[in-house]
Amino acid sequence: MWKLFNLIFPSRCPSCDRLTDSLKYAPFCIDCWQLLTHNPDTKRCRTCGIALPPDYDFKCITCIKESPHYRKIYVFGDYEGALKAAINLLKFEKVRRLSRPLGRLLSCLPLPPVDVILPVPLSKERLILRGFNQSHLLSHSLSRNFSIPLEPNILIKPRDIQPQSLLSRANRLKNPKGAFSVISPGSELLHRRVLVVDDVMTTGATINECARVLLRAGVREVYGAVLARTKSD
């Protein structure tokens, strides 16, 4: 059936633009899917997930100097190659169908037991401009795959801030401060373990600020899950 459908309505891989011939890897071709899922055993900081140099064992120098508000960030891969291309297609070219296969990649992570999943929110202005929140789409896949409740409206971003990708490291660390709020937490978050989901992590300032406001609202522990981490912050 797939071969007949693909013959009538040929589908192209969103990463390399070649014709795809298998439903198993859709919407990617087999080569790009293998590139996406090839996850080398990179030595990472046990707290923030950044790739470590050979002479470091457990933590990066940043996390040694100052512990973040979150317990740990789980990272699927580095922000490069096919993974970077796929994330950018979802995020900037609005290829929303990529959210499911990318969500499956997040589901491969050895995540801790948590009570609720929260996507990193967008401001209303950014949400209107983009039309969707990619972190919400990825969170939905995780929620469905692990049967963990998804609460997309508890953590909000009342004001827009400059995109982190446009700023220096020093400004990235300061930029998210005060940008997030928790709406009527009540018993929904009290003493709960929370997983905050985002697509890409650079300095970790965004998830760290989310963790700070969540802990103030009574959350017990905050973990993070991201598709990709830049090799340097």
mmCIF file with all atom_site columns, C-alpha atoms in Angstrom:
data_model
loop_
_atom_site.group_PDB
_atom_site.id
_atom_site.type_symbol
_atom_site.label_atom_id
_atom_site.label_alt_id
_atom_site.label_comp_id
_atom_site.label_asym_id
_atom_site.label_entity_id
_atom_site.label_seq_id
_atom_site.pdbx_PDB_ins_code
_atom_site.Cartn_x
_atom_site.Cartn_y
_atom_site.Cartn_z
_atom_site.occupancy
_atom_site.B_iso_or_equiv
_atom_site.pdbx_formal_charge
_atom_site.auth_seq_id
_atom_site.auth_comp_id
_atom_site.auth_asym_id
_atom_site.auth_atom_id
_atom_site.pdbx_PDB_model_num
ATOM 1   C CA . MET A 1 1   ? 0.000  0.000  0.000  1.00 0.00 ? 1   MET A CA 1
ATOM 2   C CA . TRP A 1 2   ? 2.821  2.406  0.918  1.00 0.00 ? 2   TRP A CA 1
ATOM 3   C CA . LYS A 1 3   ? 4.619  1.736  -2.376 1.00 0.00 ? 3   LYS A CA 1
ATOM 4   C CA . LEU A 1 4   ? 1.427  2.447  -4.341 1.00 0.00 ? 4   LEU A CA 1
ATOM 5   C CA . PHE A 1 5   ? 0.733  5.604  -2.318 1.00 0.00 ? 5   PHE A CA 1
ATOM 6   C CA . ASN A 1 6   ? 4.327  6.786  -2.713 1.00 0.00 ? 6   ASN A CA 1
ATOM 7   C CA . LEU A 1 7   ? 4.154  6.132  -6.449 1.00 0.00 ? 7   LEU A CA 1
ATOM 8   C CA . ILE A 1 8   ? 1.101  8.374  -6.776 1.00 0.00 ? 8   ILE A CA 1
ATOM 9   C CA . PHE A 1 9   ? 2.176  10.929 -4.162 1.00 0.00 ? 9   PHE A CA 1
ATOM 10  C CA . PRO A 1 10  ? 5.989  10.769 -4.006 1.00 0.00 ? 10  PRO A CA 1
ATOM 11  C CA . SER A 1 11  ? 7.446  11.850 -0.673 1.00 0.00 ? 11  SER A CA 1
ATOM 12  C CA . ARG A 1 12  ? 10.806 13.538 -0.252 1.00 0.00 ? 12  ARG A CA 1
ATOM 13  C CA . CYS A 1 13  ? 13.130 13.361 2.714  1.00 0.00 ? 13  CYS A CA 1
ATOM 14  C CA . PRO A 1 14  ? 12.968 16.717 4.546  1.00 0.00 ? 14  PRO A CA 1
ATOM 15  C CA . SER A 1 15  ? 16.689 16.536 5.293  1.00 0.00 ? 15  SER A CA 1
ATOM 16  C CA . CYS A 1 16  ? 18.276 15.682 1.920  1.00 0.00 ? 16  CYS A CA 1
ATOM 17  C CA . ASP A 1 17  ? 15.279 16.065 -0.457 1.00 0.00 ? 17  ASP A CA 1
ATOM 18  C CA . ARG A 1 18  ? 15.698 12.565 -1.905 1.00 0.00 ? 18  ARG A CA 1
ATOM 19  C CA . LEU A 1 19  ? 12.644 10.429 -2.619 1.00 0.00 ? 19  LEU A CA 1
ATOM 20  C CA . THR A 1 20  ? 11.756 8.160  0.295  1.00 0.00 ? 20  THR A CA 1
ATOM 21  C CA . ASP A 1 21  ? 10.701 4.564  -0.264 1.00 0.00 ? 21  ASP A CA 1
ATOM 22  C CA . SER A 1 22  ? 9.882  3.215  3.182  1.00 0.00 ? 22  SER A CA 1
ATOM 23  C CA . LEU A 1 23  ? 7.165  3.980  5.700  1.00 0.00 ? 23  LEU A CA 1
ATOM 24  C CA . LYS A 1 24  ? 9.411  2.675  8.490  1.00 0.00 ? 24  LYS A CA 1
ATOM 25  C CA . TYR A 1 25  ? 11.684 5.729  8.415  1.00 0.00 ? 25  TYR A CA 1
ATOM 26  C CA . ALA A 1 26  ? 9.143  8.280  7.186  1.00 0.00 ? 26  ALA A CA 1
ATOM 27  C CA . PRO A 1 27  ? 9.436  11.145 6.606  1.00 0.00 ? 27  PRO A CA 1
ATOM 28  C CA . PHE A 1 28  ? 13.218 10.585 6.318  1.00 0.00 ? 28  PHE A CA 1
ATOM 29  C CA . CYS A 1 29  ? 15.119 8.424  3.873  1.00 0.00 ? 29  CYS A CA 1
ATOM 30  C CA . ILE A 1 30  ? 16.965 5.499  5.432  1.00 0.00 ? 30  ILE A CA 1
ATOM 31  C CA . ASP A 1 31  ? 20.375 7.209  5.146  1.00 0.00 ? 31  ASP A CA 1
ATOM 32  C CA . CYS A 1 32  ? 19.290 10.384 6.956  1.00 0.00 ? 32  CYS A CA 1
ATOM 33  C CA . TRP A 1 33  ? 17.434 8.397  9.608  1.00 0.00 ? 33  TRP A CA 1
ATOM 34  C CA . GLN A 1 34  ? 20.591 6.397  10.311 1.00 0.00 ? 34  GLN A CA 1
ATOM 35  C CA . LEU A 1 35  ? 22.553 9.637  10.594 1.00 0.00 ? 35  LEU A CA 1
ATOM 36  C CA . LEU A 1 36  ? 19.949 11.028 12.985 1.00 0.00 ? 36  LEU A CA 1
ATOM 37  C CA . THR A 1 37  ? 19.871 7.963  15.181 1.00 0.00 ? 37  THR A CA 1
ATOM 38  C CA . HIS A 1 38  ? 23.626 7.432  15.215 1.00 0.00 ? 38  HIS A CA 1
ATOM 39  C CA . ASN A 1 39  ? 24.349 8.562  18.750 1.00 0.00 ? 39  ASN A CA 1
ATOM 40  C CA . PRO A 1 40  ? 28.032 8.056  19.616 1.00 0.00 ? 40  PRO A CA 1
ATOM 41  C CA . ASP A 1 41  ? 28.930 7.351  23.206 1.00 0.00 ? 41  ASP A CA 1
ATOM 42  C CA . THR A 1 42  ? 29.990 10.927 23.903 1.00 0.00 ? 42  THR A CA 1
ATOM 43  C CA . LYS A 1 43  ? 31.334 11.636 27.380 1.00 0.00 ? 43  LYS A CA 1
ATOM 44  C CA . ARG A 1 44  ? 29.060 14.317 28.832 1.00 0.00 ? 44  ARG A CA 1
ATOM 45  C CA . CYS A 1 45  ? 28.804 16.391 31.968 1.00 0.00 ? 45  CYS A CA 1
ATOM 46  C CA . ARG A 1 46  ? 26.563 14.490 34.364 1.00 0.00 ? 46  ARG A CA 1
ATOM 47  C CA . THR A 1 47  ? 24.709 17.694 35.197 1.00 0.00 ? 47  THR A CA 1
ATOM 48  C CA . CYS A 1 48  ? 24.328 19.894 32.100 1.00 0.00 ? 48  CYS A CA 1
ATOM 49  C CA . GLY A 1 49  ? 25.007 17.329 29.364 1.00 0.00 ? 49  GLY A CA 1
ATOM 50  C CA . ILE A 1 50  ? 27.706 19.259 27.508 1.00 0.00 ? 50  ILE A CA 1
ATOM 51  C CA . ALA A 1 51  ? 30.348 17.166 25.729 1.00 0.00 ? 51  ALA A CA 1
ATOM 52  C CA . LEU A 1 52  ? 33.413 16.900 27.959 1.00 0.00 ? 52  LEU A CA 1
ATOM 53  C CA . PRO A 1 53  ? 37.056 17.205 26.905 1.00 0.00 ? 53  PRO A CA 1
ATOM 54  C CA . PRO A 1 54  ? 39.230 14.108 27.427 1.00 0.00 ? 54  PRO A CA 1
ATOM 55  C CA . ASP A 1 55  ? 40.716 15.353 30.715 1.00 0.00 ? 55  ASP A CA 1
ATOM 56  C CA . TYR A 1 56  ? 37.312 15.756 32.439 1.00 0.00 ? 56  TYR A CA 1
ATOM 57  C CA . ASP A 1 57  ? 35.469 12.812 33.973 1.00 0.00 ? 57  ASP A CA 1
ATOM 58  C CA . PHE A 1 58  ? 32.121 13.731 35.527 1.00 0.00 ? 58  PHE A CA 1
ATOM 59  C CA . LYS A 1 59  ? 31.333 17.445 35.414 1.00 0.00 ? 59  LYS A CA 1
ATOM 60  C CA . CYS A 1 60  ? 32.254 20.434 33.297 1.00 0.00 ? 60  CYS A CA 1
ATOM 61  C CA . ILE A 1 61  ? 34.071 23.347 34.898 1.00 0.00 ? 61  ILE A CA 1
ATOM 62  C CA . THR A 1 62  ? 30.898 25.480 34.860 1.00 0.00 ? 62  THR A CA 1
ATOM 63  C CA . CYS A 1 63  ? 28.881 22.961 36.889 1.00 0.00 ? 63  CYS A CA 1
ATOM 64  C CA . ILE A 1 64  ? 31.816 22.379 39.249 1.00 0.00 ? 64  ILE A CA 1
ATOM 65  C CA . LYS A 1 65  ? 31.973 26.102 40.014 1.00 0.00 ? 65  LYS A CA 1
ATOM 66  C CA . GLU A 1 66  ? 28.234 26.591 40.448 1.00 0.00 ? 66  GLU A CA 1
ATOM 67  C CA . SER A 1 67  ? 25.466 23.988 40.614 1.00 0.00 ? 67  SER A CA 1
ATOM 68  C CA . PRO A 1 68  ? 22.382 24.824 38.515 1.00 0.00 ? 68  PRO A CA 1
ATOM 69  C CA . HIS A 1 69  ? 18.817 24.688 39.815 1.00 0.00 ? 69  HIS A CA 1
ATOM 70  C CA . TYR A 1 70  ? 17.998 21.545 37.796 1.00 0.00 ? 70  TYR A CA 1
ATOM 71  C CA . ARG A 1 71  ? 19.247 18.087 38.788 1.00 0.00 ? 71  ARG A CA 1
ATOM 72  C CA . LYS A 1 72  ? 20.321 16.864 35.367 1.00 0.00 ? 72  LYS A CA 1
ATOM 73  C CA . ILE A 1 73  ? 19.870 17.475 31.636 1.00 0.00 ? 73  ILE A CA 1
ATOM 74  C CA . TYR A 1 74  ? 19.433 14.435 29.380 1.00 0.00 ? 74  TYR A CA 1
ATOM 75  C CA . VAL A 1 75  ? 20.808 15.079 25.885 1.00 0.00 ? 75  VAL A CA 1
ATOM 76  C CA . PHE A 1 76  ? 20.208 12.969 22.788 1.00 0.00 ? 76  PHE A CA 1
ATOM 77  C CA . GLY A 1 77  ? 23.015 14.351 20.613 1.00 0.00 ? 77  GLY A CA 1
ATOM 78  C CA . ASP A 1 78  ? 25.152 17.286 19.568 1.00 0.00 ? 78  ASP A CA 1
ATOM 79  C CA . TYR A 1 79  ? 23.673 20.174 17.625 1.00 0.00 ? 79  TYR A CA 1
ATOM 80  C CA . GLU A 1 80  ? 25.295 19.377 14.293 1.00 0.00 ? 80  GLU A CA 1
ATOM 81  C CA . GLY A 1 81  ? 24.831 17.435 11.062 1.00 0.00 ? 81  GLY A CA 1
ATOM 82  C CA . ALA A 1 82  ? 21.540 15.705 10.283 1.00 0.00 ? 82  ALA A CA 1
ATOM 83  C CA . LEU A 1 83  ? 20.135 16.320 13.776 1.00 0.00 ? 83  LEU A CA 1
ATOM 84  C CA . LYS A 1 84  ? 20.718 20.064 13.504 1.00 0.00 ? 84  LYS A CA 1
ATOM 85  C CA . ALA A 1 85  ? 19.198 20.114 10.013 1.00 0.00 ? 85  ALA A CA 1
ATOM 86  C CA . ALA A 1 86  ? 16.083 18.258 11.171 1.00 0.00 ? 86  ALA A CA 1
ATOM 87  C CA . ILE A 1 87  ? 15.572 20.532 14.198 1.00 0.00 ? 87  ILE A CA 1
ATOM 88  C CA . ASN A 1 88  ? 15.942 23.644 12.059 1.00 0.00 ? 88  ASN A CA 1
ATOM 89  C CA . LEU A 1 89  ? 13.441 22.306 9.524  1.00 0.00 ? 89  LEU A CA 1
ATOM 90  C CA . LEU A 1 90  ? 10.917 21.772 12.303 1.00 0.00 ? 90  LEU A CA 1
ATOM 91  C CA . LYS A 1 91  ? 11.607 25.056 14.047 1.00 0.00 ? 91  LYS A CA 1
ATOM 92  C CA . PHE A 1 92  ? 12.237 27.546 11.263 1.00 0.00 ? 92  PHE A CA 1
ATOM 93  C CA . GLU A 1 93  ? 10.781 25.941 8.127  1.00 0.00 ? 93  GLU A CA 1
ATOM 94  C CA . LYS A 1 94  ? 7.704  24.784 10.065 1.00 0.00 ? 94  LYS A CA 1
ATOM 95  C CA . VAL A 1 95  ? 7.892  21.143 8.927  1.00 0.00 ? 95  VAL A CA 1
ATOM 96  C CA . ARG A 1 96  ? 5.687  20.018 11.810 1.00 0.00 ? 96  ARG A CA 1
ATOM 97  C CA . ARG A 1 97  ? 5.575  16.370 10.719 1.00 0.00 ? 97  ARG A CA 1
ATOM 98  C CA . LEU A 1 98  ? 9.157  16.067 11.974 1.00 0.00 ? 98  LEU A CA 1
ATOM 99  C CA . SER A 1 99  ? 7.986  16.380 15.575 1.00 0.00 ? 99  SER A CA 1
ATOM 100 C CA . ARG A 1 100 ? 6.995  12.701 15.794 1.00 0.00 ? 100 ARG A CA 1
ATOM 101 C CA . PRO A 1 101 ? 10.263 11.116 14.610 1.00 0.00 ? 101 PRO A CA 1
ATOM 102 C CA . LEU A 1 102 ? 12.263 13.648 16.626 1.00 0.00 ? 102 LEU A CA 1
ATOM 103 C CA . GLY A 1 103 ? 10.064 12.899 19.620 1.00 0.00 ? 103 GLY A CA 1
ATOM 104 C CA . ARG A 1 104 ? 10.937 9.218  19.177 1.00 0.00 ? 104 ARG A CA 1
ATOM 105 C CA . LEU A 1 105 ? 14.598 10.142 19.510 1.00 0.00 ? 105 LEU A CA 1
ATOM 106 C CA . LEU A 1 106 ? 13.895 11.852 22.836 1.00 0.00 ? 106 LEU A CA 1
ATOM 107 C CA . SER A 1 107 ? 12.090 8.708  23.935 1.00 0.00 ? 107 SER A CA 1
ATOM 108 C CA . CYS A 1 108 ? 15.366 6.780  23.564 1.00 0.00 ? 108 CYS A CA 1
ATOM 109 C CA . LEU A 1 109 ? 16.897 8.699  26.479 1.00 0.00 ? 109 LEU A CA 1
ATOM 110 C CA . PRO A 1 110 ? 17.263 6.927  29.865 1.00 0.00 ? 110 PRO A CA 1
ATOM 111 C CA . LEU A 1 111 ? 14.960 9.418  31.562 1.00 0.00 ? 111 LEU A CA 1
ATOM 112 C CA . PRO A 1 112 ? 14.369 9.420  35.331 1.00 0.00 ? 112 PRO A CA 1
ATOM 113 C CA . PRO A 1 113 ? 10.956 8.704  36.872 1.00 0.00 ? 113 PRO A CA 1
ATOM 114 C CA . VAL A 1 114 ? 8.983  11.972 36.810 1.00 0.00 ? 114 VAL A CA 1
ATOM 115 C CA . ASP A 1 115 ? 5.406  12.969 37.596 1.00 0.00 ? 115 ASP A CA 1
ATOM 116 C CA . VAL A 1 116 ? 4.756  15.550 34.906 1.00 0.00 ? 116 VAL A CA 1
ATOM 117 C CA . ILE A 1 117 ? 6.234  16.896 31.656 1.00 0.00 ? 117 ILE A CA 1
ATOM 118 C CA . LEU A 1 118 ? 6.428  20.625 30.945 1.00 0.00 ? 118 LEU A CA 1
ATOM 119 C CA . PRO A 1 119 ? 7.529  22.118 27.606 1.00 0.00 ? 119 PRO A CA 1
ATOM 120 C CA . VAL A 1 120 ? 9.658  25.248 27.641 1.00 0.00 ? 120 VAL A CA 1
ATOM 121 C CA . PRO A 1 121 ? 7.024  27.856 26.731 1.00 0.00 ? 121 PRO A CA 1
ATOM 122 C CA . LEU A 1 122 ? 7.074  30.509 24.033 1.00 0.00 ? 122 LEU A CA 1
ATOM 123 C CA . SER A 1 123 ? 5.799  34.026 24.547 1.00 0.00 ? 123 SER A CA 1
ATOM 124 C CA . LYS A 1 124 ? 2.421  34.818 22.966 1.00 0.00 ? 124 LYS A CA 1
ATOM 125 C CA . GLU A 1 125 ? 4.172  36.959 20.361 1.00 0.00 ? 125 GLU A CA 1
ATOM 126 C CA . ARG A 1 126 ? 6.585  34.195 19.383 1.00 0.00 ? 126 ARG A CA 1
ATOM 127 C CA . LEU A 1 127 ? 3.826  31.576 19.369 1.00 0.00 ? 127 LEU A CA 1
ATOM 128 C CA . ILE A 1 128 ? 1.692  33.671 17.018 1.00 0.00 ? 128 ILE A CA 1
ATOM 129 C CA . LEU A 1 129 ? 4.671  34.298 14.745 1.00 0.00 ? 129 LEU A CA 1
ATOM 130 C CA . ARG A 1 130 ? 5.729  30.635 14.544 1.00 0.00 ? 130 ARG A CA 1
ATOM 131 C CA . GLY A 1 131 ? 2.272  29.101 14.793 1.00 0.00 ? 131 GLY A CA 1
ATOM 132 C CA . PHE A 1 132 ? 3.324  26.338 17.194 1.00 0.00 ? 132 PHE A CA 1
ATOM 133 C CA . ASN A 1 133 ? 5.693  25.554 20.051 1.00 0.00 ? 133 ASN A CA 1
ATOM 134 C CA . GLN A 1 134 ? 8.185  22.915 18.930 1.00 0.00 ? 134 GLN A CA 1
ATOM 135 C CA . SER A 1 135 ? 8.956  21.999 22.548 1.00 0.00 ? 135 SER A CA 1
ATOM 136 C CA . HIS A 1 136 ? 5.254  21.303 23.117 1.00 0.00 ? 136 HIS A CA 1
ATOM 137 C CA . LEU A 1 137 ? 5.173  18.988 20.087 1.00 0.00 ? 137 LEU A CA 1
ATOM 138 C CA . LEU A 1 138 ? 8.227  17.080 21.332 1.00 0.00 ? 138 LEU A CA 1
ATOM 139 C CA . SER A 1 139 ? 6.754  16.909 24.846 1.00 0.00 ? 139 SER A CA 1
ATOM 140 C CA . HIS A 1 140 ? 3.551  15.443 23.449 1.00 0.00 ? 140 HIS A CA 1
ATOM 141 C CA . SER A 1 141 ? 5.501  12.555 21.927 1.00 0.00 ? 141 SER A CA 1
ATOM 142 C CA . LEU A 1 142 ? 7.269  11.884 25.240 1.00 0.00 ? 142 LEU A CA 1
ATOM 143 C CA . SER A 1 143 ? 4.011  12.069 27.166 1.00 0.00 ? 143 SER A CA 1
ATOM 144 C CA . ARG A 1 144 ? 2.357  9.589  24.825 1.00 0.00 ? 144 ARG A CA 1
ATOM 145 C CA . ASN A 1 145 ? 5.295  7.182  24.733 1.00 0.00 ? 145 ASN A CA 1
ATOM 146 C CA . PHE A 1 146 ? 5.816  7.069  28.515 1.00 0.00 ? 146 PHE A CA 1
ATOM 147 C CA . SER A 1 147 ? 2.237  7.729  29.698 1.00 0.00 ? 147 SER A CA 1
ATOM 148 C CA . ILE A 1 148 ? 3.376  10.732 31.743 1.00 0.00 ? 148 ILE A CA 1
ATOM 149 C CA . PRO A 1 149 ? 0.953  13.661 32.112 1.00 0.00 ? 149 PRO A CA 1
ATOM 150 C CA . LEU A 1 150 ? 1.750  16.701 29.959 1.00 0.00 ? 150 LEU A CA 1
ATOM 151 C CA . GLU A 1 151 ? 0.925  20.132 31.377 1.00 0.00 ? 151 GLU A CA 1
ATOM 152 C CA . PRO A 1 152 ? 1.600  22.756 28.680 1.00 0.00 ? 152 PRO A CA 1
ATOM 153 C CA . ASN A 1 153 ? -0.077 25.689 30.426 1.00 0.00 ? 153 ASN A CA 1
ATOM 154 C CA . ILE A 1 154 ? 1.472  25.703 33.910 1.00 0.00 ? 154 ILE A CA 1
ATOM 155 C CA . LEU A 1 155 ? 4.833  27.202 32.944 1.00 0.00 ? 155 LEU A CA 1
ATOM 156 C CA . ILE A 1 156 ? 4.400  30.397 30.901 1.00 0.00 ? 156 ILE A CA 1
ATOM 157 C CA . LYS A 1 157 ? 6.548  33.094 29.318 1.00 0.00 ? 157 LYS A CA 1
ATOM 158 C CA . PRO A 1 158 ? 4.750  36.413 29.886 1.00 0.00 ? 158 PRO A CA 1
ATOM 159 C CA . ARG A 1 159 ? 7.234  38.481 27.883 1.00 0.00 ? 159 ARG A CA 1
ATOM 160 C CA . ASP A 1 160 ? 9.303  37.892 24.799 1.00 0.00 ? 160 ASP A CA 1
ATOM 161 C CA . ILE A 1 161 ? 13.081 38.031 24.991 1.00 0.00 ? 161 ILE A CA 1
ATOM 162 C CA . GLN A 1 162 ? 15.814 38.134 22.394 1.00 0.00 ? 162 GLN A CA 1
ATOM 163 C CA . PRO A 1 163 ? 16.560 34.747 20.805 1.00 0.00 ? 163 PRO A CA 1
ATOM 164 C CA . GLN A 1 164 ? 19.425 33.092 22.665 1.00 0.00 ? 164 GLN A CA 1
ATOM 165 C CA . SER A 1 165 ? 21.132 32.180 19.383 1.00 0.00 ? 165 SER A CA 1
ATOM 166 C CA . LEU A 1 166 ? 21.742 35.878 18.638 1.00 0.00 ? 166 LEU A CA 1
ATOM 167 C CA . LEU A 1 167 ? 23.503 36.685 21.911 1.00 0.00 ? 167 LEU A CA 1
ATOM 168 C CA . SER A 1 168 ? 26.964 36.322 23.401 1.00 0.00 ? 168 SER A CA 1
ATOM 169 C CA . ARG A 1 169 ? 27.480 33.756 26.144 1.00 0.00 ? 169 ARG A CA 1
ATOM 170 C CA . ALA A 1 170 ? 27.420 36.428 28.850 1.00 0.00 ? 170 ALA A CA 1
ATOM 171 C CA . ASN A 1 171 ? 24.135 37.833 27.569 1.00 0.00 ? 171 ASN A CA 1
ATOM 172 C CA . ARG A 1 172 ? 22.646 34.351 27.109 1.00 0.00 ? 172 ARG A CA 1
ATOM 173 C CA . LEU A 1 173 ? 23.141 33.706 30.798 1.00 0.00 ? 173 LEU A CA 1
ATOM 174 C CA . LYS A 1 174 ? 21.328 36.929 31.758 1.00 0.00 ? 174 LYS A CA 1
ATOM 175 C CA . ASN A 1 175 ? 18.678 36.996 29.029 1.00 0.00 ? 175 ASN A CA 1
ATOM 176 C CA . PRO A 1 176 ? 16.106 34.485 30.428 1.00 0.00 ? 176 PRO A CA 1
ATOM 177 C CA . LYS A 1 177 ? 16.109 35.848 33.994 1.00 0.00 ? 177 LYS A CA 1
ATOM 178 C CA . GLY A 1 178 ? 12.586 36.834 34.985 1.00 0.00 ? 178 GLY A CA 1
ATOM 179 C CA . ALA A 1 179 ? 11.143 35.608 31.668 1.00 0.00 ? 179 ALA A CA 1
ATOM 180 C CA . PHE A 1 180 ? 9.137  32.651 33.057 1.00 0.00 ? 180 PHE A CA 1
ATOM 181 C CA . SER A 1 181 ? 6.298  32.283 35.544 1.00 0.00 ? 181 SER A CA 1
ATOM 182 C CA . VAL A 1 182 ? 4.223  29.481 37.046 1.00 0.00 ? 182 VAL A CA 1
ATOM 183 C CA . ILE A 1 183 ? 0.429  29.737 36.811 1.00 0.00 ? 183 ILE A CA 1
ATOM 184 C CA . SER A 1 184 ? -1.598 28.597 39.852 1.00 0.00 ? 184 SER A CA 1
ATOM 185 C CA . PRO A 1 185 ? 0.682  25.718 40.817 1.00 0.00 ? 185 PRO A CA 1
ATOM 186 C CA . GLY A 1 186 ? -1.357 24.440 43.772 1.00 0.00 ? 186 GLY A CA 1
ATOM 187 C CA . SER A 1 187 ? -1.108 20.679 44.317 1.00 0.00 ? 187 SER A CA 1
ATOM 188 C CA . GLU A 1 188 ? -0.386 20.031 40.615 1.00 0.00 ? 188 GLU A CA 1
ATOM 189 C CA . LEU A 1 189 ? 3.320  20.703 41.131 1.00 0.00 ? 189 LEU A CA 1
ATOM 190 C CA . LEU A 1 190 ? 3.815  20.531 44.880 1.00 0.00 ? 190 LEU A CA 1
ATOM 191 C CA . HIS A 1 191 ? 6.542  17.994 45.742 1.00 0.00 ? 191 HIS A CA 1
ATOM 192 C CA . ARG A 1 192 ? 6.455  16.648 42.169 1.00 0.00 ? 192 ARG A CA 1
ATOM 193 C CA . ARG A 1 193 ? 9.374  15.606 39.978 1.00 0.00 ? 193 ARG A CA 1
ATOM 194 C CA . VAL A 1 194 ? 9.195  17.592 36.752 1.00 0.00 ? 194 VAL A CA 1
ATOM 195 C CA . LEU A 1 195 ? 10.766 17.053 33.322 1.00 0.00 ? 195 LEU A CA 1
ATOM 196 C CA . VAL A 1 196 ? 11.257 20.248 31.285 1.00 0.00 ? 196 VAL A CA 1
ATOM 197 C CA . VAL A 1 197 ? 11.583 19.620 27.531 1.00 0.00 ? 197 VAL A CA 1
ATOM 198 C CA . ASP A 1 198 ? 13.301 21.792 24.919 1.00 0.00 ? 198 ASP A CA 1
ATOM 199 C CA . ASP A 1 199 ? 14.713 21.286 21.446 1.00 0.00 ? 199 ASP A CA 1
ATOM 200 C CA . VAL A 1 200 ? 18.190 22.834 21.691 1.00 0.00 ? 200 VAL A CA 1
ATOM 201 C CA . MET A 1 201 ? 20.358 23.818 24.654 1.00 0.00 ? 201 MET A CA 1
ATOM 202 C CA . THR A 1 202 ? 23.308 26.200 24.561 1.00 0.00 ? 202 THR A CA 1
ATOM 203 C CA . THR A 1 203 ? 24.301 27.633 27.963 1.00 0.00 ? 203 THR A CA 1
ATOM 204 C CA . GLY A 1 204 ? 21.414 25.978 29.795 1.00 0.00 ? 204 GLY A CA 1
ATOM 205 C CA . ALA A 1 205 ? 20.233 29.365 31.075 1.00 0.00 ? 205 ALA A CA 1
ATOM 206 C CA . THR A 1 206 ? 16.676 28.850 29.778 1.00 0.00 ? 206 THR A CA 1
ATOM 207 C CA . ILE A 1 207 ? 16.044 25.520 31.514 1.00 0.00 ? 207 ILE A CA 1
ATOM 208 C CA . ASN A 1 208 ? 17.895 26.751 34.592 1.00 0.00 ? 208 ASN A CA 1
ATOM 209 C CA . GLU A 1 209 ? 15.545 29.737 34.888 1.00 0.00 ? 209 GLU A CA 1
ATOM 210 C CA . CYS A 1 210 ? 12.543 27.456 34.362 1.00 0.00 ? 210 CYS A CA 1
ATOM 211 C CA . ALA A 1 211 ? 13.882 25.229 37.142 1.00 0.00 ? 211 ALA A CA 1
ATOM 212 C CA . ARG A 1 212 ? 14.349 28.196 39.461 1.00 0.00 ? 212 ARG A CA 1
ATOM 213 C CA . VAL A 1 213 ? 10.726 29.360 39.210 1.00 0.00 ? 213 VAL A CA 1
ATOM 214 C CA . LEU A 1 214 ? 9.420  25.787 39.428 1.00 0.00 ? 214 LEU A CA 1
ATOM 215 C CA . LEU A 1 215 ? 11.351 25.085 42.620 1.00 0.00 ? 215 LEU A CA 1
ATOM 216 C CA . ARG A 1 216 ? 10.007 28.310 44.110 1.00 0.00 ? 216 ARG A CA 1
ATOM 217 C CA . ALA A 1 217 ? 6.507  27.044 43.281 1.00 0.00 ? 217 ALA A CA 1
ATOM 218 C CA . GLY A 1 218 ? 7.070  23.906 45.355 1.00 0.00 ? 218 GLY A CA 1
ATOM 219 C CA . VAL A 1 219 ? 8.414  21.422 42.800 1.00 0.00 ? 219 VAL A CA 1
ATOM 220 C CA . ARG A 1 220 ? 10.603 18.738 44.375 1.00 0.00 ? 220 ARG A CA 1
ATOM 221 C CA . GLU A 1 221 ? 13.094 18.182 41.535 1.00 0.00 ? 221 GLU A CA 1
ATOM 222 C CA . VAL A 1 222 ? 13.559 19.460 37.994 1.00 0.00 ? 222 VAL A CA 1
ATOM 223 C CA . TYR A 1 223 ? 15.152 17.496 35.176 1.00 0.00 ? 223 TYR A CA 1
ATOM 224 C CA . GLY A 1 224 ? 15.606 18.496 31.553 1.00 0.00 ? 224 GLY A CA 1
ATOM 225 C CA . ALA A 1 225 ? 15.471 16.639 28.235 1.00 0.00 ? 225 ALA A CA 1
ATOM 226 C CA . VAL A 1 226 ? 16.747 18.172 25.010 1.00 0.00 ? 226 VAL A CA 1
ATOM 227 C CA . LEU A 1 227 ? 17.272 16.836 21.526 1.00 0.00 ? 227 LEU A CA 1
ATOM 228 C CA . ALA A 1 228 ? 20.573 18.589 20.992 1.00 0.00 ? 228 ALA A CA 1
ATOM 229 C CA . ARG A 1 229 ? 23.287 20.372 22.948 1.00 0.00 ? 229 ARG A CA 1
ATOM 230 C CA . THR A 1 230 ? 25.827 22.711 21.406 1.00 0.00 ? 230 THR A CA 1
ATOM 231 C CA . LYS A 1 231 ? 29.403 21.527 21.856 1.00 0.00 ? 231 LYS A CA 1
ATOM 232 C CA . SER A 1 232 ? 30.381 24.792 23.518 1.00 0.00 ? 232 SER A CA 1
ATOM 233 C CA . ASP A 1 233 ? 28.259 27.229 25.464 1.00 0.00 ? 233 ASP A CA 1
#
